[in-house]
GROMACS .gro file of C-alpha atoms in nm:
model
  223
    1UNK     CA    1 -11.796  -1.173   0.250
    2UNK     CA    2 -11.623  -0.858   0.143
    3UNK     CA    3 -11.343  -0.873  -0.119
    4UNK     CA    4 -11.045  -0.642  -0.124
    5UNK     CA    5 -10.996  -0.472  -0.455
    6UNK     CA    6 -10.642  -0.365  -0.541
    7UNK     CA    7 -10.606  -0.016  -0.657
    8UNK     CA    8 -10.401   0.099  -0.952
    9UNK     CA    9 -10.023   0.042  -0.921
   10UNK     CA   10  -9.795   0.331  -0.869
   11UNK     CA   11  -9.509   0.412  -1.104
   12UNK     CA   12  -9.254   0.278  -0.849
   13UNK     CA   13  -9.438  -0.053  -0.821
   14UNK     CA   14  -9.458  -0.088  -1.196
   15UNK     CA   15  -9.082  -0.026  -1.231
   16UNK     CA   16  -9.002  -0.285  -0.960
   17UNK     CA   17  -9.228  -0.543  -1.126
   18UNK     CA   18  -9.059  -0.484  -1.458
   19UNK     CA   19  -8.716  -0.539  -1.303
   20UNK     CA   20  -8.828  -0.871  -1.147
   21UNK     CA   21  -8.969  -0.991  -1.479
   22UNK     CA   22  -8.641  -0.913  -1.651
   23UNK     CA   23  -8.441  -1.096  -1.370
   24UNK     CA   24  -8.667  -1.407  -1.397
   25UNK     CA   25  -8.669  -1.415  -1.778
   26UNK     CA   26  -8.502  -1.735  -1.926
   27UNK     CA   27  -8.138  -1.669  -2.021
   28UNK     CA   28  -8.111  -1.377  -1.784
   29UNK     CA   29  -7.826  -1.305  -1.543
   30UNK     CA   30  -8.012  -1.502  -1.273
   31UNK     CA   31  -8.011  -1.816  -1.489
   32UNK     CA   32  -7.640  -1.778  -1.563
   33UNK     CA   33  -7.559  -1.745  -1.189
   34UNK     CA   34  -7.760  -2.058  -1.106
   35UNK     CA   35  -7.588  -2.255  -1.386
   36UNK     CA   36  -7.242  -2.158  -1.261
   37UNK     CA   37  -7.335  -2.235  -0.898
   38UNK     CA   38  -7.447  -2.588  -0.994
   39UNK     CA   39  -7.087  -2.663  -1.099
   40UNK     CA   40  -6.877  -2.457  -0.859
   41UNK     CA   41  -7.058  -2.548  -0.535
   42UNK     CA   42  -7.022  -2.931  -0.568
   43UNK     CA   43  -6.660  -2.886  -0.682
   44UNK     CA   44  -6.585  -2.668  -0.380
   45UNK     CA   45  -6.742  -2.926  -0.147
   46UNK     CA   46  -6.532  -3.206  -0.306
   47UNK     CA   47  -6.210  -3.006  -0.268
   48UNK     CA   48  -6.294  -2.937   0.097
   49UNK     CA   49  -6.362  -3.307   0.168
   50UNK     CA   50  -6.031  -3.411   0.006
   51UNK     CA   51  -5.841  -3.148   0.201
   52UNK     CA   52  -5.992  -3.267   0.529
   53UNK     CA   53  -5.920  -3.629   0.439
   54UNK     CA   54  -5.550  -3.576   0.364
   55UNK     CA   55  -5.486  -3.331   0.646
   56UNK     CA   56  -5.397  -3.604   0.906
   57UNK     CA   57  -5.142  -3.752   0.664
   58UNK     CA   58  -4.958  -3.428   0.604
   59UNK     CA   59  -4.977  -3.255   0.939
   60UNK     CA   60  -4.659  -3.283   1.145
   61UNK     CA   61  -4.468  -3.464   0.867
   62UNK     CA   62  -4.290  -3.169   0.710
   63UNK     CA   63  -3.934  -3.226   0.838
   64UNK     CA   64  -3.623  -3.110   0.658
   65UNK     CA   65  -3.256  -3.096   0.754
   66UNK     CA   66  -2.917  -3.044   0.598
   67UNK     CA   67  -2.651  -3.311   0.652
   68UNK     CA   68  -2.287  -3.216   0.614
   69UNK     CA   69  -2.085  -3.513   0.487
   70UNK     CA   70  -1.764  -3.354   0.612
   71UNK     CA   71  -1.876  -3.386   0.973
   72UNK     CA   72  -2.020  -3.738   0.963
   73UNK     CA   73  -1.805  -4.020   1.100
   74UNK     CA   74  -1.848  -4.314   0.866
   75UNK     CA   75  -1.833  -4.651   1.046
   76UNK     CA   76  -1.605  -4.890   0.858
   77UNK     CA   77  -1.719  -5.198   1.047
   78UNK     CA   78  -2.069  -5.337   1.080
   79UNK     CA   79  -2.035  -5.478   1.430
   80UNK     CA   80  -1.791  -5.407   1.711
   81UNK     CA   81  -1.818  -5.592   2.043
   82UNK     CA   82  -1.618  -5.541   2.361
   83UNK     CA   83  -1.540  -5.841   2.582
   84UNK     CA   84  -1.675  -6.085   2.322
   85UNK     CA   85  -1.725  -6.456   2.389
   86UNK     CA   86  -1.793  -6.736   2.141
   87UNK     CA   87  -1.889  -7.091   2.241
   88UNK     CA   88  -1.897  -7.420   2.052
   89UNK     CA   89  -1.817  -7.791   2.049
   90UNK     CA   90  -1.565  -8.001   1.859
   91UNK     CA   91  -1.631  -8.323   1.666
   92UNK     CA   92  -1.623  -8.521   1.992
   93UNK     CA   93  -1.872  -8.293   2.168
   94UNK     CA   94  -1.603  -8.134   2.385
   95UNK     CA   95  -1.683  -7.768   2.456
   96UNK     CA   96  -1.461  -7.471   2.383
   97UNK     CA   97  -1.494  -7.096   2.423
   98UNK     CA   98  -1.315  -6.797   2.273
   99UNK     CA   99  -1.289  -6.467   2.456
  100UNK     CA  100  -1.147  -6.141   2.323
  101UNK     CA  101  -1.103  -5.787   2.444
  102UNK     CA  102  -1.272  -5.670   2.125
  103UNK     CA  103  -1.426  -5.835   1.818
  104UNK     CA  104  -1.495  -5.667   1.484
  105UNK     CA  105  -1.708  -5.812   1.203
  106UNK     CA  106  -1.682  -5.615   0.878
  107UNK     CA  107  -2.020  -5.721   0.731
  108UNK     CA  108  -2.295  -5.965   0.819
  109UNK     CA  109  -2.206  -6.167   0.508
  110UNK     CA  110  -1.845  -6.210   0.622
  111UNK     CA  111  -1.816  -6.495   0.877
  112UNK     CA  112  -1.464  -6.390   0.982
  113UNK     CA  113  -1.440  -6.193   1.307
  114UNK     CA  114  -1.122  -6.006   1.395
  115UNK     CA  115  -1.019  -6.061   1.757
  116UNK     CA  116  -0.789  -5.859   1.979
  117UNK     CA  117  -0.621  -6.005   2.291
  118UNK     CA  118  -0.784  -6.344   2.256
  119UNK     CA  119  -0.786  -6.653   2.476
  120UNK     CA  120  -0.929  -6.997   2.407
  121UNK     CA  121  -1.049  -7.236   2.677
  122UNK     CA  122  -1.043  -7.590   2.540
  123UNK     CA  123  -1.164  -7.913   2.698
  124UNK     CA  124  -0.922  -8.195   2.612
  125UNK     CA  125  -0.915  -8.562   2.705
  126UNK     CA  126  -0.644  -8.493   2.963
  127UNK     CA  127  -0.829  -8.195   3.113
  128UNK     CA  128  -0.883  -7.829   3.035
  129UNK     CA  129  -0.628  -7.621   2.842
  130UNK     CA  130  -0.581  -7.258   2.749
  131UNK     CA  131  -0.437  -7.093   2.442
  132UNK     CA  132  -0.358  -6.721   2.417
  133UNK     CA  133  -0.247  -6.482   2.143
  134UNK     CA  134  -0.238  -6.102   2.103
  135UNK     CA  135  -0.444  -6.101   1.782
  136UNK     CA  136  -0.633  -6.337   1.559
  137UNK     CA  137  -0.939  -6.416   1.352
  138UNK     CA  138  -1.231  -6.653   1.405
  139UNK     CA  139  -1.429  -6.805   1.119
  140UNK     CA  140  -1.776  -6.879   1.253
  141UNK     CA  141  -1.863  -7.110   0.964
  142UNK     CA  142  -1.581  -7.365   0.998
  143UNK     CA  143  -1.471  -7.277   1.356
  144UNK     CA  144  -1.112  -7.212   1.259
  145UNK     CA  145  -0.898  -6.961   1.447
  146UNK     CA  146  -0.604  -6.777   1.295
  147UNK     CA  147  -0.352  -6.679   1.564
  148UNK     CA  148  -0.110  -6.394   1.496
  149UNK     CA  149   0.199  -6.323   1.701
  150UNK     CA  150   0.325  -6.524   1.999
  151UNK     CA  151   0.102  -6.820   2.082
  152UNK     CA  152   0.107  -6.992   2.420
  153UNK     CA  153  -0.065  -7.325   2.485
  154UNK     CA  154  -0.099  -7.460   2.841
  155UNK     CA  155  -0.275  -7.776   2.958
  156UNK     CA  156  -0.387  -7.884   3.305
  157UNK     CA  157  -0.141  -8.177   3.311
  158UNK     CA  158   0.160  -7.948   3.259
  159UNK     CA  159   0.204  -7.975   2.882
  160UNK     CA  160   0.307  -7.647   2.719
  161UNK     CA  161   0.379  -7.524   2.368
  162UNK     CA  162   0.507  -7.180   2.269
  163UNK     CA  163   0.518  -7.079   1.904
  164UNK     CA  164   0.375  -6.806   1.675
  165UNK     CA  165   0.153  -6.744   1.371
  166UNK     CA  166  -0.052  -7.063   1.351
  167UNK     CA  167  -0.402  -7.175   1.253
  168UNK     CA  168  -0.614  -7.373   1.496
  169UNK     CA  169  -0.902  -7.598   1.392
  170UNK     CA  170  -1.138  -7.602   1.689
  171UNK     CA  171  -1.320  -7.907   1.547
  172UNK     CA  172  -1.012  -8.130   1.540
  173UNK     CA  173  -0.798  -7.942   1.799
  174UNK     CA  174  -0.503  -7.933   1.559
  175UNK     CA  175  -0.252  -7.652   1.499
  176UNK     CA  176  -0.077  -7.578   1.169
  177UNK     CA  177   0.190  -7.314   1.112
  178UNK     CA  178   0.163  -7.058   0.832
  179UNK     CA  179   0.533  -6.968   0.832
  180UNK     CA  180   0.862  -7.121   0.947
  181UNK     CA  181   0.834  -7.162   1.323
  182UNK     CA  182   1.041  -7.176   1.635
  183UNK     CA  183   0.917  -7.267   1.977
  184UNK     CA  184   0.944  -7.469   2.292
  185UNK     CA  185   0.772  -7.775   2.430
  186UNK     CA  186   0.837  -8.006   2.726
  187UNK     CA  187   1.102  -8.196   2.528
  188UNK     CA  188   1.306  -7.884   2.438
  189UNK     CA  189   1.341  -7.611   2.176
  190UNK     CA  190   1.251  -7.666   1.810
  191UNK     CA  191   1.250  -7.496   1.471
  192UNK     CA  192   1.118  -7.605   1.131
  193UNK     CA  193   0.980  -7.484   0.801
  194UNK     CA  194   0.641  -7.614   0.902
  195UNK     CA  195   0.477  -7.752   1.211
  196UNK     CA  196   0.155  -7.936   1.294
  197UNK     CA  197   0.038  -8.023   1.642
  198UNK     CA  198  -0.241  -8.239   1.779
  199UNK     CA  199  -0.331  -8.066   2.104
  200UNK     CA  200  -0.553  -8.350   2.224
  201UNK     CA  201  -0.288  -8.615   2.159
  202UNK     CA  202   0.008  -8.386   2.247
  203UNK     CA  203   0.190  -8.477   1.925
  204UNK     CA  204   0.405  -8.221   1.741
  205UNK     CA  205   0.525  -8.292   1.385
  206UNK     CA  206   0.811  -8.085   1.238
  207UNK     CA  207   0.865  -8.074   0.861
  208UNK     CA  208   1.146  -7.914   0.660
  209UNK     CA  209   1.480  -7.825   0.818
  210UNK     CA  210   1.354  -7.956   1.148
  211UNK     CA  211   1.578  -7.896   1.449
  212UNK     CA  212   1.513  -8.007   1.803
  213UNK     CA  213   1.733  -7.926   2.102
  214UNK     CA  214   1.643  -8.171   2.376
  215UNK     CA  215   1.678  -8.062   2.735
  216UNK     CA  216   1.751  -8.385   2.922
  217UNK     CA  217   1.616  -8.277   3.258
  218UNK     CA  218   1.299  -8.148   3.097
  219UNK     CA  219   1.274  -8.459   2.881
  220UNK     CA  220   1.291  -8.688   3.182
  221UNK     CA  221   1.022  -8.496   3.365
  222UNK     CA  222   0.805  -8.490   3.053
  223UNK     CA  223   0.845  -8.865   3.010
   0.00000   0.00000   0.00000
């Protein structure tokens, strides 16, 4: 078998071989490049992986706006309801309902609701009755109603009471005045420093400078 014998190297080949030996020599530029690549390449891959991992969390979330406080209407009340209705029962299980043109509750922690143009439908022993007032408040915790302005009470059996500025306990169906009162009832006209009324029993009690003007015709019909 014939063997190929290499001839003498040319000057160009010798120069190229010398350059390669210098490049591959320990501590050469080649070794320094490899050492740097061992650190930078894994770090670059880690940065790329983190960027791809957090991209879904940051994309589409960059939202900014400027809010002018001068043009924002601040709501003073927490809840406002139109045509509100509240239902409940008294101590005897008799139902009642309160309706109002509007109801405003300042905060959820405040049980008092301010009512405008309110009417109460009350079930009494003698039949249903209604009570109306222009304004008032309703405490949802103790079911007490504060009536402001003229108050008109009417029952199905013809009993009527007209007064103003009173508090009504829906549990006991009793009225109590906050100020000196004047009013009318089937017996006649009355005035007093203080008044209490049992709507279920149709009993009115006048205290302090009590005056009652009895209308005889009305008294006979009421009797």
